[in-house]
Coordinates of C-alpha atoms and ligand atoms in Angstrom, one line a residue:
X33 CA -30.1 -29.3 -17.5
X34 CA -27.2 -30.9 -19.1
X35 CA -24.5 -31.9 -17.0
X36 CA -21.1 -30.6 -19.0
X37 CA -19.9 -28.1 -20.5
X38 CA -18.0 -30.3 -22.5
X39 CA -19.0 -33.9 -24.3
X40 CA -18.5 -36.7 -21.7
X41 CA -18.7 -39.4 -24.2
X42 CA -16.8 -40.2 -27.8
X43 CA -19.0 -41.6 -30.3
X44 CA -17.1 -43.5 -33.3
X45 CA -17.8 -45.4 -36.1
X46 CA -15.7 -46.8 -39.4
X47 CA -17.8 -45.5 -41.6
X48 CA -20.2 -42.8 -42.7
X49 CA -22.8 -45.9 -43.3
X50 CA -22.6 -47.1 -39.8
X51 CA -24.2 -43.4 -38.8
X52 CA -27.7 -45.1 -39.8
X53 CA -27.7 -47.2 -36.8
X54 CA -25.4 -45.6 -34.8
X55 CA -27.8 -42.2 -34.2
X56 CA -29.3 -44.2 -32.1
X57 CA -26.4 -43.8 -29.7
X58 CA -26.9 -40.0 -30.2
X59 CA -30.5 -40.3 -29.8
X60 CA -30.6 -41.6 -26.3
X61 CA -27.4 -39.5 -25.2
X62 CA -29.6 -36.6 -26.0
X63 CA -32.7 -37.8 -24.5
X64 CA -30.8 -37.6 -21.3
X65 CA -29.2 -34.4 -22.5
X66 CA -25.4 -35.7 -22.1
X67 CA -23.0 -34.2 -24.6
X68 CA -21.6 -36.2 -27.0
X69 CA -18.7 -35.8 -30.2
X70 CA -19.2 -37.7 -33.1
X71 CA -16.9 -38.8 -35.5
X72 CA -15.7 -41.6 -38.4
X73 CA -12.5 -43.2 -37.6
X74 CA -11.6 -45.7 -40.1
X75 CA -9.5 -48.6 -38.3
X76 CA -8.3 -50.0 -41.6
X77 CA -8.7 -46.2 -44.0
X78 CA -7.3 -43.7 -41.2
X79 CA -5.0 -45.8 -38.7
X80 CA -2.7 -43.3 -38.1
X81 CA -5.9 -41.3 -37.4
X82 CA -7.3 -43.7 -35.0
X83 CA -3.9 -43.3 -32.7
X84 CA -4.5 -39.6 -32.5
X85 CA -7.7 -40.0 -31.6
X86 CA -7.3 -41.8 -28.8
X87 CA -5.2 -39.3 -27.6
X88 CA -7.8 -36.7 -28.6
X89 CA -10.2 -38.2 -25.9
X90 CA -7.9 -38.9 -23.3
X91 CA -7.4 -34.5 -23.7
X92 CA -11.2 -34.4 -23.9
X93 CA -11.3 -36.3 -21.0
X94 CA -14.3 -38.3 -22.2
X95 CA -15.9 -40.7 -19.6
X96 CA -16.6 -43.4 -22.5
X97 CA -16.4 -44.0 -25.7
X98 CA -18.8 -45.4 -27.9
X99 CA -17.3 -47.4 -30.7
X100 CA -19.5 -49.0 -33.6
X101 CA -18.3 -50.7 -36.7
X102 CA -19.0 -53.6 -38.9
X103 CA -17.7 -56.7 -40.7
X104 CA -13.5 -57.0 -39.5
X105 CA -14.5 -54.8 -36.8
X106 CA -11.4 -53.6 -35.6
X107 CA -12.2 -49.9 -34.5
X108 CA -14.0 -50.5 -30.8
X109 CA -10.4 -53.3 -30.0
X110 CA -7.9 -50.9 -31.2
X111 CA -9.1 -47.7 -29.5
X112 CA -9.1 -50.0 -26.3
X113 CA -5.4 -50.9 -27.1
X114 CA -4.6 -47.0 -26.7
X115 CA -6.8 -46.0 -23.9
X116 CA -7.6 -47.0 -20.0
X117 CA -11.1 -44.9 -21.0
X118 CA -13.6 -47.5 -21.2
X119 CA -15.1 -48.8 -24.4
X120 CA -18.6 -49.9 -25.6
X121 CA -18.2 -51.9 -29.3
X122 CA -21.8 -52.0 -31.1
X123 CA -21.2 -54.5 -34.1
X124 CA -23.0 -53.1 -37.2
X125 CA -24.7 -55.4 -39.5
X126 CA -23.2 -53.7 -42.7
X127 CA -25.7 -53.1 -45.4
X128 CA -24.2 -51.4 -48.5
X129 CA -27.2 -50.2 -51.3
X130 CA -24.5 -48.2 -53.0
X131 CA -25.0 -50.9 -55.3
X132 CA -28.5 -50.4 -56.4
X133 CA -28.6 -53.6 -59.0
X134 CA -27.3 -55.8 -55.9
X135 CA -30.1 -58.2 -54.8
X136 CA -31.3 -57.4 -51.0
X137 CA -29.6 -60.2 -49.7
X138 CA -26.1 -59.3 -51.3
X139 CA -26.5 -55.8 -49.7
X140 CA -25.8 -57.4 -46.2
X141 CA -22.7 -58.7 -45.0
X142 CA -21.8 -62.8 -45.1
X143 CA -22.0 -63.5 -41.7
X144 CA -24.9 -61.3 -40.8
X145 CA -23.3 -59.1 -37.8
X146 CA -21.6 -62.3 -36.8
X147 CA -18.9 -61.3 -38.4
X148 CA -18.1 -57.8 -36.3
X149 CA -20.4 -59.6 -32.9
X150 CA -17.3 -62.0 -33.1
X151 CA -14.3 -59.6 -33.8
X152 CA -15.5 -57.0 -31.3
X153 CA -16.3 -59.4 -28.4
X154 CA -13.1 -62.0 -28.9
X155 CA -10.7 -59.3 -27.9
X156 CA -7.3 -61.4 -26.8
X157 CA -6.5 -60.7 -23.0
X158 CA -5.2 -57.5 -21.9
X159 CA -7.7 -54.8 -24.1
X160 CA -11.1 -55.6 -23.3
X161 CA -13.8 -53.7 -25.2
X162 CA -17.8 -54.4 -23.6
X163 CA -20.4 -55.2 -26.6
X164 CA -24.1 -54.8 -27.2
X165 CA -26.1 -57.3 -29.5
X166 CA -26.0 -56.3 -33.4
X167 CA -27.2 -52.5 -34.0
X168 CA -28.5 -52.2 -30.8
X169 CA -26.5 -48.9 -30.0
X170 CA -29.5 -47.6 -28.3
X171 CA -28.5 -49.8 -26.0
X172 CA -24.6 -49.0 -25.8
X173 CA -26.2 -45.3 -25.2
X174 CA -28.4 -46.5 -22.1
X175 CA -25.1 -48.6 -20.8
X176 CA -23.3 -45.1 -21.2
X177 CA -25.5 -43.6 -18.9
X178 CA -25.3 -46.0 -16.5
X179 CA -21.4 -45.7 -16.2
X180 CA -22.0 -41.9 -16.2
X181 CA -24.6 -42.2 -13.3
X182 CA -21.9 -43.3 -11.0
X183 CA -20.7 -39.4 -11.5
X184 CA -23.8 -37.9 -11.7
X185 CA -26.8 -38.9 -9.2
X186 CA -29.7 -37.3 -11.4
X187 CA -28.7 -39.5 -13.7
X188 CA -29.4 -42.3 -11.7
X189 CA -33.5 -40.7 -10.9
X190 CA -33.5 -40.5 -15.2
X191 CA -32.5 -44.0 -15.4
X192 CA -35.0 -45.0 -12.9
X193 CA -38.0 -42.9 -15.1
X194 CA -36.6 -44.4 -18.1
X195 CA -37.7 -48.1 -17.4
X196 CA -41.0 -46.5 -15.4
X197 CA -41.8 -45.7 -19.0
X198 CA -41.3 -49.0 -20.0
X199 CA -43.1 -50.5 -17.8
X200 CA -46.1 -48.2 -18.3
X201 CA -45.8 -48.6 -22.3
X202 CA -45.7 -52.6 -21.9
X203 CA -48.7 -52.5 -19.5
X204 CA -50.6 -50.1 -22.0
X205 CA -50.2 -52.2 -24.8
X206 CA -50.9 -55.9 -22.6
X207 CA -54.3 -53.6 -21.6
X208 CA -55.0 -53.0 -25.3
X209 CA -54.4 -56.6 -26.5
X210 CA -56.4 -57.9 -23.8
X211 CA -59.9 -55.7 -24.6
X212 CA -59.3 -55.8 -28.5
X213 CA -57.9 -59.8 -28.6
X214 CA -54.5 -60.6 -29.9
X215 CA -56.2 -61.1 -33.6
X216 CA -57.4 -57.7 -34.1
X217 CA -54.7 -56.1 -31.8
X218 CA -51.7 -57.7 -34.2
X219 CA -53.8 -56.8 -37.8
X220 CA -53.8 -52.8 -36.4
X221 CA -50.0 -53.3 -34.8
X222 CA -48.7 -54.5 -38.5
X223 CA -50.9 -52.6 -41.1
Ligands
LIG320 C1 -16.4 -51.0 -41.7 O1 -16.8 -51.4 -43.0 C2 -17.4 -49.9 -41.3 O2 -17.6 -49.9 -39.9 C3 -18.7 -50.3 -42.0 O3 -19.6 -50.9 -41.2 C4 -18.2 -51.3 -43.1 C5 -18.6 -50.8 -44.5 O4 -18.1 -49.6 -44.8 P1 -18.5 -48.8 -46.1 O5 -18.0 -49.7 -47.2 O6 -20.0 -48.6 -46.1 O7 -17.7 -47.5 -46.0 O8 -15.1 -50.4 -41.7

């Protein structure tokens, strides 16, 4: 079952590029079959853009909005500044290859993630935007889902079977390591 008609959550990001991490976002929203929209909002590129679509949501009525974007990462901060819907940043470790002669380490940003961990979390008083750790939007998916389980009780049972599954796959694998010995169990792991 799905439980709207219409998307309860907004996923953004600055940039076509961050769509490479942020699927994963999408992936878990549709694991637990919760409608999403998807779209690029450039904070710097589309500002007047990013105004509208803040309004968008609030007519959507979307229950959260996921916002991902790297290096001066001013998307997830300035939607906050022009909505009460909440807001989960995921700072994106940029990685450019349109350059194909770069080197790998010149395809990453300077800082790392540091740069967009840092401008998404050290919002000034006032606009508060919630983060997950570098490209983890899996996560800002599962944190979704939480909020939204305050709404939706079956939710809350999913949530429940999610980490069962955890804990199953962790025990499986600690099962495995223990009969084949962590030397053989890592060599197969990392082939
Ligand atoms: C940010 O600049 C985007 O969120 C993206 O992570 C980064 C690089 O964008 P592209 O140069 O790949 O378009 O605005």
């Amino acid at each position: 079952m799905t439980y709207s008609k219409k998307p309860l959550v907004g996923i953004i990001m600055g940039s076509s590029s961050d769509s490479r991490i942020m699927k994963g976002a999408a992936e878990i929203l549709d694991e637990f079959k919760v409608k999403h929209e998807d779209q690029i909002i450039s904070a710097h590129r589309t500002p007047a853009r990013l105004a509208e679509y803040a309004q968008h949501a609030e007519k959507m009525g979307f229950d959260i909005i996921i916002a991902g974007a790297g290096g001066a990462a001013h998307l997830p901060g300035m939607i906050a500044s022009h909505t009460v819907i909440p807001v989960i940043g995921v700072p994106i470790l940029v990685y450019n290859d349109k350059h194909h002669k770069k080197t790998d380490t010149e395809k990453f940003s300077a800082f790392g993630g540091l740069d967009s961990l840092l401008s998404i979390t050290e919002m000034p008083s006032g606009s508060p935007v919630v983060a997950v750790g570098v490209n983890k939007a899996g996560n800002a998916g599962i944190y979704a889902m939480k909020v939204l389980a305050n709404k939706f009780p079956e939710l809350k049972n999913k949530l429940k079977q999610h980490k069962s599954n955890q804990h199953e796959s962790v025990v499986k694998e600690s099962e495995m390591m223990k009969k084949q010995g962590l030397s053989s169990f890592a060599k197969k792991k990392f082939k």
